[in-house]
Amino acid sequence: MFNLFKKSKGETERVEPVLGKGAGSSRDRQRHKMHAQERFAAAKSPRISSNNFFGSGLSIDETLRRDLSRIKAASRKAGEDVGYMKRFFSMVQTHVVGDKGPRLHAEVRGNDGNLDRVANQSIEKAFAKWCKIGVCEISGRMDFIGAMQLIAKTVCQDGDIIIRHIHGAPNKFGYAIQLIEADLLDANLNKDLGNGVRIKMGVEIDKWGRHVAYHLLTNHPGEHTWRHDNTGKRYVRIPADEIILPFPMFRPGQTRGVPWAHASLLDFHDIGGYRESALVGSRVAASNMVIYERDPEQEAPEEEDEGDFIFELEPGGAAITPEGYRAKETNFQHHGDTVEGFQKASLKGAFAGVDVNYNTGANDYEGVSWSSLRQAVLEDREHWKRLQGWLISQVVGAIYQRWLKHALLNGAIDNLRGYDLERSVDAFSFKGRRWQWVDPLKDEQAIGAAMDNFTVNPMDVLNEKGVDVDEMAEGWQQYLQILGPAMELAKGFGIGKGAKVAAAANKNAPKNDEEEGEQ
């Protein structure tokens, strides 16, 4: 075994003392100081000891107080002008929410401990009615899926969003949500209210960091018609129980959200700037032309009766320069750097900053093998699942529980009453969207083999696919009721899949004694 402290011949092994004040000799202290410097050599390196590499040690809230407005503005600008950034926002909406949104699975149980199918179906049907456009969102312009897509995109772009619970909404459930831009939470509103209660960036928190209330501006600061309301107040205080402020936690003690692409904004900005400079350079290089100068060795002609000035260049053309002039050709040259190489390198860093594989984010599949693409897609899907869990935990689940309380109190769910709240308020789950593999046949064959070997749970397979078991069973019942007679008729004529199954069953059926005797 390698010995760090070598001992000379005849020297007995001894334990190095733990240095304290006045402990050990000056030689021991010098040796320990040398080893400490070696352990943290990166901190002493002149190449990385600048402020550009090391942070200033500020808390996350202090960092956001100083930079949140600028980061948010840069993120919005990139989403408006940079196609790759816009694609990232679209990917968040597509993979985190999807076209059907998180699907509710009510799991209410009866007194016998078994699932109450009637109650669960009633809750799911009522919730589907509430999710319709004009019901769930107070402005009446979005359904629940559209609202979730906007929430996911806005949190990704701005860092957070304000979701307000509207009690007594004009629908039979008595509940709706309102989506408000987090710009109304003034990042410059910071106060110490005493007893450990403070306002940080418009959010009132207690000594434990819990959100107590939100101080919203009465008007959006970005509108030209901004003014105080009739009461003369600039802020309105809303209890935290009426608002959801969702965002993934970036650091402990965080009060406001951070735009998800904060680590990629410089790369996206540099890509746009480099492409613009390359375009200007290419246009200049392509703008070579002919300039006419007077020949100082010739006298100016009295009449220009021979020769013409060339105003348009033609391939292979020839002309005579007017007497007293000579033609001078410009020769602008492009620097020769390619945009493709710089853009690819920058995009790799940019999409790494938003946890998206470069090939899928940049639509660049050049030189990609089947195995590497499969690994990248699987890793991306795990990332989207993690974000789905965040959305369900902080947003969808909280909204559902608030809706359920109002719906039961208003008698808007068939077969359930207000006293069913206790057994149903926490008995639910939401399933995010799932994806098919590029070769679904191999997927199904692998599942079939796992089922034959008893190495997979059928319910886990269905849950992974996002399949509602009750809906699937109901669909099969409807399918057989409608097509069952036609399938039997087709089987009688020897056509269709049913006939093949019947023929295979007859072939593999055991033979009786009479058939064996006839043989």
PDB file of C-alpha atoms in Angstrom, residues 90-349:
ATOM      1  CA  SER A  90     -42.274  24.232 -27.317  1.00  0.00           C
ATOM      2  CA  MET A  91     -40.523  21.033 -26.186  1.00  0.00           C
ATOM      3  CA  VAL A  92     -41.406  21.858 -22.582  1.00  0.00           C
ATOM      4  CA  GLN A  93     -45.072  22.233 -23.496  1.00  0.00           C
ATOM      5  CA  THR A  94     -45.045  19.075 -25.625  1.00  0.00           C
ATOM      6  CA  HIS A  95     -43.240  16.740 -23.243  1.00  0.00           C
ATOM      7  CA  VAL A  96     -44.147  18.075 -19.811  1.00  0.00           C
ATOM      8  CA  VAL A  97     -47.860  18.632 -20.542  1.00  0.00           C
ATOM      9  CA  GLY A  98     -48.610  17.041 -23.917  1.00  0.00           C
ATOM     10  CA  ASP A  99     -51.785  17.165 -25.948  1.00  0.00           C
ATOM     11  CA  LYS A 100     -53.903  15.460 -23.262  1.00  0.00           C
ATOM     12  CA  GLY A 101     -52.280  16.836 -20.134  1.00  0.00           C
ATOM     13  CA  PRO A 102     -51.779  14.941 -16.867  1.00  0.00           C
ATOM     14  CA  ARG A 103     -54.575  12.390 -16.537  1.00  0.00           C
ATOM     15  CA  LEU A 104     -56.535  12.054 -13.308  1.00  0.00           C
ATOM     16  CA  HIS A 105     -56.882   8.678 -11.582  1.00  0.00           C
ATOM     17  CA  ALA A 106     -59.329   8.952  -8.683  1.00  0.00           C
ATOM     18  CA  GLU A 107     -58.539   6.351  -6.024  1.00  0.00           C
ATOM     19  CA  VAL A 108     -61.314   6.751  -3.478  1.00  0.00           C
ATOM     20  CA  ARG A 109     -61.960   3.639  -1.381  1.00  0.00           C
ATOM     21  CA  GLY A 110     -65.080   2.479   0.384  1.00  0.00           C
ATOM     22  CA  ASN A 111     -65.492   1.315   3.968  1.00  0.00           C
ATOM     23  CA  ASP A 112     -64.434  -2.199   2.932  1.00  0.00           C
ATOM     24  CA  GLY A 113     -61.053  -0.890   1.732  1.00  0.00           C
ATOM     25  CA  ASN A 114     -61.733  -1.615  -1.919  1.00  0.00           C
ATOM     26  CA  LEU A 115     -61.789   1.005  -4.651  1.00  0.00           C
ATOM     27  CA  ASP A 116     -65.154   2.748  -4.921  1.00  0.00           C
ATOM     28  CA  ARG A 117     -65.596   2.523  -8.686  1.00  0.00           C
ATOM     29  CA  VAL A 118     -68.819   4.547  -8.757  1.00  0.00           C
ATOM     30  CA  ALA A 119     -67.299   7.403  -6.769  1.00  0.00           C
ATOM     31  CA  ASN A 120     -64.097   7.409  -8.801  1.00  0.00           C
ATOM     32  CA  GLN A 121     -65.904   7.488 -12.123  1.00  0.00           C
ATOM     33  CA  SER A 122     -68.161  10.284 -10.881  1.00  0.00           C
ATOM     34  CA  ILE A 123     -65.177  12.391  -9.781  1.00  0.00           C
ATOM     35  CA  GLU A 124     -63.299  11.851 -13.038  1.00  0.00           C
ATOM     36  CA  LYS A 125     -66.341  12.756 -15.151  1.00  0.00           C
ATOM     37  CA  ALA A 126     -67.021  15.888 -13.108  1.00  0.00           C
ATOM     38  CA  PHE A 127     -63.379  16.979 -13.319  1.00  0.00           C
ATOM     39  CA  ALA A 128     -63.405  16.459 -17.100  1.00  0.00           C
ATOM     40  CA  LYS A 129     -66.420  18.788 -17.321  1.00  0.00           C
ATOM     41  CA  TRP A 130     -64.645  21.420 -15.235  1.00  0.00           C
ATOM     42  CA  CYS A 131     -61.567  21.196 -17.523  1.00  0.00           C
ATOM     43  CA  LYS A 132     -63.589  22.406 -20.504  1.00  0.00           C
ATOM     44  CA  ILE A 133     -62.902  25.771 -22.099  1.00  0.00           C
ATOM     45  CA  GLY A 134     -64.899  28.568 -20.531  1.00  0.00           C
ATOM     46  CA  VAL A 135     -65.150  26.818 -17.150  1.00  0.00           C
ATOM     47  CA  CYS A 136     -61.803  26.165 -15.473  1.00  0.00           C
ATOM     48  CA  GLU A 137     -60.035  29.422 -16.386  1.00  0.00           C
ATOM     49  CA  ILE A 138     -61.734  32.633 -15.320  1.00  0.00           C
ATOM     50  CA  SER A 139     -61.217  34.540 -18.577  1.00  0.00           C
ATOM     51  CA  GLY A 140     -62.963  31.750 -20.481  1.00  0.00           C
ATOM     52  CA  ARG A 141     -60.296  31.573 -23.178  1.00  0.00           C
ATOM     53  CA  MET A 142     -58.460  28.395 -22.182  1.00  0.00           C
ATOM     54  CA  ASP A 143     -59.263  24.854 -21.223  1.00  0.00           C
ATOM     55  CA  PHE A 144     -57.286  23.106 -18.498  1.00  0.00           C
ATOM     56  CA  ILE A 145     -54.745  21.578 -20.875  1.00  0.00           C
ATOM     57  CA  GLY A 146     -54.105  24.933 -22.529  1.00  0.00           C
ATOM     58  CA  ALA A 147     -53.688  26.541 -19.116  1.00  0.00           C
ATOM     59  CA  MET A 148     -51.160  23.881 -18.066  1.00  0.00           C
ATOM     60  CA  GLN A 149     -49.209  24.375 -21.289  1.00  0.00           C
ATOM     61  CA  LEU A 150     -49.096  28.124 -20.698  1.00  0.00           C
ATOM     62  CA  ILE A 151     -48.055  27.624 -17.078  1.00  0.00           C
ATOM     63  CA  ALA A 152     -45.206  25.270 -18.053  1.00  0.00           C
ATOM     64  CA  LYS A 153     -43.986  27.608 -20.783  1.00  0.00           C
ATOM     65  CA  THR A 154     -44.199  30.722 -18.602  1.00  0.00           C
ATOM     66  CA  VAL A 155     -42.347  29.158 -15.661  1.00  0.00           C
ATOM     67  CA  CYS A 156     -39.699  27.926 -18.084  1.00  0.00           C
ATOM     68  CA  GLN A 157     -39.368  31.379 -19.632  1.00  0.00           C
ATOM     69  CA  ASP A 158     -39.790  33.686 -16.607  1.00  0.00           C
ATOM     70  CA  GLY A 159     -38.963  31.449 -13.660  1.00  0.00           C
ATOM     71  CA  ASP A 160     -42.400  31.557 -12.031  1.00  0.00           C
ATOM     72  CA  ILE A 161     -46.050  32.480 -12.560  1.00  0.00           C
ATOM     73  CA  ILE A 162     -48.923  33.560 -10.323  1.00  0.00           C
ATOM     74  CA  ILE A 163     -51.926  31.204 -10.215  1.00  0.00           C
ATOM     75  CA  ARG A 164     -54.818  32.645  -8.238  1.00  0.00           C
ATOM     76  CA  HIS A 165     -57.703  30.595  -6.872  1.00  0.00           C
ATOM     77  CA  ILE A 166     -61.029  32.220  -7.741  1.00  0.00           C
ATOM     78  CA  HIS A 167     -63.634  31.206  -5.164  1.00  0.00           C
ATOM     79  CA  GLY A 168     -67.250  31.641  -6.147  1.00  0.00           C
ATOM     80  CA  ALA A 169     -66.488  31.531  -9.884  1.00  0.00           C
ATOM     81  CA  PRO A 170     -69.516  31.687 -12.210  1.00  0.00           C
ATOM     82  CA  ASN A 171     -69.791  27.948 -12.874  1.00  0.00           C
ATOM     83  CA  LYS A 172     -71.608  25.123 -11.144  1.00  0.00           C
ATOM     84  CA  PHE A 173     -68.428  24.075  -9.344  1.00  0.00           C
ATOM     85  CA  GLY A 174     -67.888  27.521  -7.816  1.00  0.00           C
ATOM     86  CA  TYR A 175     -64.169  27.504  -8.596  1.00  0.00           C
ATOM     87  CA  ALA A 176     -61.771  28.634 -11.332  1.00  0.00           C
ATOM     88  CA  ILE A 177     -58.151  29.722 -11.708  1.00  0.00           C
ATOM     89  CA  GLN A 178     -56.586  32.950 -12.941  1.00  0.00           C
ATOM     90  CA  LEU A 179     -53.142  33.151 -14.553  1.00  0.00           C
ATOM     91  CA  ILE A 180     -51.142  36.296 -13.790  1.00  0.00           C
ATOM     92  CA  GLU A 181     -47.632  37.229 -14.907  1.00  0.00           C
ATOM     93  CA  ALA A 182     -45.161  37.302 -12.043  1.00  0.00           C
ATOM     94  CA  ASP A 183     -44.125  40.824 -13.155  1.00  0.00           C
ATOM     95  CA  LEU A 184     -46.729  42.019 -10.663  1.00  0.00           C
ATOM     96  CA  LEU A 185     -44.492  40.685  -7.899  1.00  0.00           C
ATOM     97  CA  ASP A 186     -42.108  43.633  -7.630  1.00  0.00           C
ATOM     98  CA  ALA A 187     -38.551  42.316  -7.286  1.00  0.00           C
ATOM     99  CA  ASN A 188     -37.568  45.662  -5.732  1.00  0.00           C
ATOM    100  CA  LEU A 189     -40.089  45.403  -2.883  1.00  0.00           C
ATOM    101  CA  ASN A 190     -37.979  44.267   0.081  1.00  0.00           C
ATOM    102  CA  LYS A 191     -38.818  45.111   3.697  1.00  0.00           C
ATOM    103  CA  ASP A 192     -38.156  43.850   7.212  1.00  0.00           C
ATOM    104  CA  LEU A 193     -41.522  43.738   9.024  1.00  0.00           C
ATOM    105  CA  GLY A 194     -40.084  42.561  12.358  1.00  0.00           C
ATOM    106  CA  ASN A 195     -40.496  39.346  14.354  1.00  0.00           C
ATOM    107  CA  GLY A 196     -38.716  37.433  11.603  1.00  0.00           C
ATOM    108  CA  VAL A 197     -41.289  38.399   8.952  1.00  0.00           C
ATOM    109  CA  ARG A 198     -39.865  39.938   5.787  1.00  0.00           C
ATOM    110  CA  ILE A 199     -40.903  40.838   2.273  1.00  0.00           C
ATOM    111  CA  LYS A 200     -38.520  39.514  -0.358  1.00  0.00           C
ATOM    112  CA  MET A 201     -39.125  40.498  -3.966  1.00  0.00           C
ATOM    113  CA  GLY A 202     -42.817  41.020  -3.251  1.00  0.00           C
ATOM    114  CA  VAL A 203     -43.234  37.775  -1.271  1.00  0.00           C
ATOM    115  CA  GLU A 204     -43.973  37.993   2.445  1.00  0.00           C
ATOM    116  CA  ILE A 205     -42.309  35.128   4.346  1.00  0.00           C
ATOM    117  CA  ASP A 206     -42.122  34.133   8.003  1.00  0.00           C
ATOM    118  CA  LYS A 207     -39.056  33.119   9.984  1.00  0.00           C
ATOM    119  CA  TRP A 208     -39.268  29.575   8.572  1.00  0.00           C
ATOM    120  CA  GLY A 209     -39.306  30.746   4.970  1.00  0.00           C
ATOM    121  CA  ARG A 210     -42.981  29.902   4.463  1.00  0.00           C
ATOM    122  CA  HIS A 211     -44.901  32.135   2.084  1.00  0.00           C
ATOM    123  CA  VAL A 212     -47.425  34.158   4.103  1.00  0.00           C
ATOM    124  CA  ALA A 213     -48.732  36.600   1.507  1.00  0.00           C
ATOM    125  CA  TYR A 214     -47.996  38.158  -1.875  1.00  0.00           C
ATOM    126  CA  HIS A 215     -47.832  41.902  -2.457  1.00  0.00           C
ATOM    127  CA  LEU A 216     -48.983  42.404  -6.041  1.00  0.00           C
ATOM    128  CA  LEU A 217     -48.794  45.601  -8.022  1.00  0.00           C
ATOM    129  CA  THR A 218     -52.236  46.964  -8.792  1.00  0.00           C
ATOM    130  CA  ASN A 219     -51.208  47.462 -12.440  1.00  0.00           C
ATOM    131  CA  HIS A 220     -48.705  45.764 -14.722  1.00  0.00           C
ATOM    132  CA  PRO A 221     -45.449  47.790 -14.686  1.00  0.00           C
ATOM    133  CA  GLY A 222     -44.926  47.197 -18.388  1.00  0.00           C
ATOM    134  CA  GLU A 223     -48.138  48.875 -19.537  1.00  0.00           C
ATOM    135  CA  HIS A 224     -48.117  52.494 -20.724  1.00  0.00           C
ATOM    136  CA  THR A 225     -51.426  53.058 -18.957  1.00  0.00           C
ATOM    137  CA  TRP A 226     -49.878  52.186 -15.600  1.00  0.00           C
ATOM    138  CA  ARG A 227     -51.291  54.180 -12.715  1.00  0.00           C
ATOM    139  CA  HIS A 228     -52.434  53.751  -9.135  1.00  0.00           C
ATOM    140  CA  ASP A 229     -55.928  52.461  -8.565  1.00  0.00           C
ATOM    141  CA  ASN A 230     -58.665  54.682  -7.171  1.00  0.00           C
ATOM    142  CA  THR A 231     -57.613  53.964  -3.595  1.00  0.00           C
ATOM    143  CA  GLY A 232     -54.152  55.348  -4.253  1.00  0.00           C
ATOM    144  CA  LYS A 233     -52.496  52.054  -3.309  1.00  0.00           C
ATOM    145  CA  ARG A 234     -49.672  50.696  -5.397  1.00  0.00           C
ATOM    146  CA  TYR A 235     -49.719  47.183  -3.932  1.00  0.00           C
ATOM    147  CA  VAL A 236     -52.461  44.811  -2.837  1.00  0.00           C
ATOM    148  CA  ARG A 237     -51.727  42.134  -0.233  1.00  0.00           C
ATOM    149  CA  ILE A 238     -53.156  38.673  -1.027  1.00  0.00           C
ATOM    150  CA  PRO A 239     -52.856  35.790   1.471  1.00  0.00           C
ATOM    151  CA  ALA A 240     -50.700  32.899   0.337  1.00  0.00           C
ATOM    152  CA  ASP A 241     -53.676  30.520   0.612  1.00  0.00           C
ATOM    153  CA  GLU A 242     -55.212  32.185  -2.447  1.00  0.00           C
ATOM    154  CA  ILE A 243     -52.165  31.922  -4.709  1.00  0.00           C
ATOM    155  CA  ILE A 244     -49.804  29.293  -6.112  1.00  0.00           C
ATOM    156  CA  LEU A 245     -46.312  30.496  -7.069  1.00  0.00           C
ATOM    157  CA  PRO A 246     -44.769  27.404  -8.697  1.00  0.00           C
ATOM    158  CA  PHE A 247     -41.111  27.029  -9.597  1.00  0.00           C
ATOM    159  CA  PRO A 248     -38.448  24.283  -9.300  1.00  0.00           C
ATOM    160  CA  MET A 249     -36.093  24.982  -6.408  1.00  0.00           C
ATOM    161  CA  PHE A 250     -32.621  25.933  -7.615  1.00  0.00           C
ATOM    162  CA  ARG A 251     -31.012  26.536  -4.203  1.00  0.00           C
ATOM    163  CA  PRO A 252     -32.180  26.199  -0.580  1.00  0.00           C
ATOM    164  CA  GLY A 253     -33.948  29.269   0.762  1.00  0.00           C
ATOM    165  CA  GLN A 254     -35.117  30.372  -2.681  1.00  0.00           C
ATOM    166  CA  THR A 255     -38.143  32.704  -2.722  1.00  0.00           C
ATOM    167  CA  ARG A 256     -38.579  33.340  -6.459  1.00  0.00           C
ATOM    168  CA  GLY A 257     -38.014  31.212  -9.539  1.00  0.00           C
ATOM    169  CA  VAL A 258     -35.145  31.351 -12.046  1.00  0.00           C
ATOM    170  CA  PRO A 259     -35.656  31.140 -15.835  1.00  0.00           C
ATOM    171  CA  TRP A 260     -34.723  27.617 -16.825  1.00  0.00           C
ATOM    172  CA  ALA A 261     -32.394  28.701 -19.650  1.00  0.00           C
ATOM    173  CA  HIS A 262     -30.324  31.044 -17.469  1.00  0.00           C
ATOM    174  CA  ALA A 263     -27.162  29.024 -18.154  1.00  0.00           C
ATOM    175  CA  SER A 264     -27.765  29.031 -21.926  1.00  0.00           C
ATOM    176  CA  LEU A 265     -28.719  32.636 -22.649  1.00  0.00           C
ATOM    177  CA  LEU A 266     -25.168  33.745 -23.459  1.00  0.00           C
ATOM    178  CA  ASP A 267     -24.709  30.875 -25.906  1.00  0.00           C
ATOM    179  CA  PHE A 268     -27.999  31.631 -27.651  1.00  0.00           C
ATOM    180  CA  HIS A 269     -27.071  35.336 -27.769  1.00  0.00           C
ATOM    181  CA  ASP A 270     -23.620  34.589 -29.202  1.00  0.00           C
ATOM    182  CA  ILE A 271     -25.114  32.357 -31.894  1.00  0.00           C
ATOM    183  CA  GLY A 272     -27.367  35.167 -33.092  1.00  0.00           C
ATOM    184  CA  GLY A 273     -24.547  37.710 -33.030  1.00  0.00           C
ATOM    185  CA  TYR A 274     -22.121  35.443 -34.879  1.00  0.00           C
ATOM    186  CA  ARG A 275     -24.653  34.581 -37.560  1.00  0.00           C
ATOM    187  CA  GLU A 276     -25.379  38.259 -38.101  1.00  0.00           C
ATOM    188  CA  SER A 277     -21.682  39.143 -38.382  1.00  0.00           C
ATOM    189  CA  ALA A 278     -21.123  36.234 -40.780  1.00  0.00           C
ATOM    190  CA  LEU A 279     -24.063  37.391 -42.888  1.00  0.00           C
ATOM    191  CA  VAL A 280     -22.686  40.938 -43.063  1.00  0.00           C
ATOM    192  CA  GLY A 281     -19.243  39.602 -43.958  1.00  0.00           C
ATOM    193  CA  SER A 282     -20.695  37.423 -46.721  1.00  0.00           C
ATOM    194  CA  ARG A 283     -22.718  40.308 -48.134  1.00  0.00           C
ATOM    195  CA  VAL A 284     -19.663  42.545 -48.156  1.00  0.00           C
ATOM    196  CA  ALA A 285     -17.561  39.823 -49.798  1.00  0.00           C
ATOM    197  CA  ALA A 286     -20.234  39.382 -52.457  1.00  0.00           C
ATOM    198  CA  SER A 287     -20.396  43.110 -53.194  1.00  0.00           C
ATOM    199  CA  ASN A 288     -17.283  43.398 -55.366  1.00  0.00           C
ATOM    200  CA  MET A 289     -17.720  46.033 -58.013  1.00  0.00           C
ATOM    201  CA  VAL A 290     -15.907  48.223 -60.550  1.00  0.00           C
ATOM    202  CA  ILE A 291     -14.937  51.769 -59.657  1.00  0.00           C
ATOM    203  CA  TYR A 292     -13.856  54.298 -62.267  1.00  0.00           C
ATOM    204  CA  GLU A 293     -11.009  56.682 -61.527  1.00  0.00           C
ATOM    205  CA  ARG A 294      -9.654  59.474 -63.659  1.00  0.00           C
ATOM    206  CA  ASP A 295      -6.284  58.616 -65.131  1.00  0.00           C
ATOM    207  CA  PRO A 296      -3.896  61.293 -63.866  1.00  0.00           C
ATOM    208  CA  GLU A 297      -1.596  60.657 -66.822  1.00  0.00           C
ATOM    209  CA  GLN A 298      -4.266  61.684 -69.314  1.00  0.00           C
ATOM    210  CA  GLU A 299      -6.002  64.955 -69.879  1.00  0.00           C
ATOM    211  CA  ALA A 300      -9.710  65.067 -69.386  1.00  0.00           C
ATOM    212  CA  PRO A 301     -11.452  64.585 -72.749  1.00  0.00           C
ATOM    213  CA  GLU A 302     -13.571  67.409 -74.121  1.00  0.00           C
ATOM    214  CA  GLU A 303     -16.250  65.002 -75.317  1.00  0.00           C
ATOM    215  CA  GLU A 304     -16.789  61.427 -74.273  1.00  0.00           C
ATOM    216  CA  ASP A 305     -17.773  60.061 -77.625  1.00  0.00           C
ATOM    217  CA  GLU A 306     -16.229  56.614 -77.168  1.00  0.00           C
ATOM    218  CA  GLY A 307     -16.568  54.116 -74.361  1.00  0.00           C
ATOM    219  CA  ASP A 308     -19.212  53.586 -71.717  1.00  0.00           C
ATOM    220  CA  PHE A 309     -19.376  53.411 -67.972  1.00  0.00           C
ATOM    221  CA  ILE A 310     -20.360  49.944 -66.801  1.00  0.00           C
ATOM    222  CA  PHE A 311     -23.311  50.033 -64.390  1.00  0.00           C
ATOM    223  CA  GLU A 312     -24.158  46.315 -64.371  1.00  0.00           C
ATOM    224  CA  LEU A 313     -21.700  43.450 -64.463  1.00  0.00           C
ATOM    225  CA  GLU A 314     -22.401  40.546 -66.793  1.00  0.00           C
ATOM    226  CA  PRO A 315     -20.523  37.232 -66.895  1.00  0.00           C
ATOM    227  CA  GLY A 316     -18.045  37.201 -69.799  1.00  0.00           C
ATOM    228  CA  GLY A 317     -18.850  40.802 -70.732  1.00  0.00           C
ATOM    229  CA  ALA A 318     -16.349  43.217 -72.294  1.00  0.00           C
ATOM    230  CA  ALA A 319     -16.475  46.976 -72.676  1.00  0.00           C
ATOM    231  CA  ILE A 320     -14.361  50.003 -73.562  1.00  0.00           C
ATOM    232  CA  THR A 321     -13.562  52.411 -70.748  1.00  0.00           C
ATOM    233  CA  PRO A 322     -14.214  56.064 -71.639  1.00  0.00           C
ATOM    234  CA  GLU A 323     -11.127  58.070 -72.558  1.00  0.00           C
ATOM    235  CA  GLY A 324      -9.437  59.608 -69.539  1.00  0.00           C
ATOM    236  CA  TYR A 325     -10.707  56.943 -67.098  1.00  0.00           C
ATOM    237  CA  ARG A 326      -9.403  53.661 -65.854  1.00  0.00           C
ATOM    238  CA  ALA A 327     -11.356  50.858 -64.144  1.00  0.00           C
ATOM    239  CA  LYS A 328     -10.418  49.646 -60.659  1.00  0.00           C
ATOM    240  CA  GLU A 329     -11.856  46.415 -59.279  1.00  0.00           C
ATOM    241  CA  THR A 330     -12.620  45.960 -55.578  1.00  0.00           C
ATOM    242  CA  ASN A 331     -11.736  42.634 -53.976  1.00  0.00           C
ATOM    243  CA  PHE A 332     -13.532  42.168 -50.663  1.00  0.00           C
ATOM    244  CA  GLN A 333     -12.829  38.775 -49.159  1.00  0.00           C
ATOM    245  CA  HIS A 334     -14.703  36.904 -46.437  1.00  0.00           C
ATOM    246  CA  HIS A 335     -12.675  35.781 -43.423  1.00  0.00           C
ATOM    247  CA  GLY A 336     -13.571  32.194 -44.296  1.00  0.00           C
ATOM    248  CA  ASP A 337     -14.818  31.032 -40.895  1.00  0.00           C
ATOM    249  CA  THR A 338     -17.830  28.757 -41.072  1.00  0.00           C
ATOM    250  CA  VAL A 339     -20.963  29.459 -39.112  1.00  0.00           C
ATOM    251  CA  GLU A 340     -21.787  25.765 -38.861  1.00  0.00           C
ATOM    252  CA  GLY A 341     -18.847  24.812 -36.658  1.00  0.00           C
ATOM    253  CA  PHE A 342     -19.314  27.704 -34.261  1.00  0.00           C
ATOM    254  CA  GLN A 343     -23.070  27.211 -34.108  1.00  0.00           C
ATOM    255  CA  LYS A 344     -22.798  23.481 -33.420  1.00  0.00           C
ATOM    256  CA  ALA A 345     -20.311  24.009 -30.603  1.00  0.00           C
ATOM    257  CA  SER A 346     -22.428  26.760 -29.059  1.00  0.00           C
ATOM    258  CA  LEU A 347     -25.661  24.787 -29.361  1.00  0.00           C
ATOM    259  CA  LYS A 348     -24.119  21.812 -27.581  1.00  0.00           C
ATOM    260  CA  GLY A 349     -23.403  24.031 -24.603  1.00  0.00           C
TER     261      GLY A 349
END
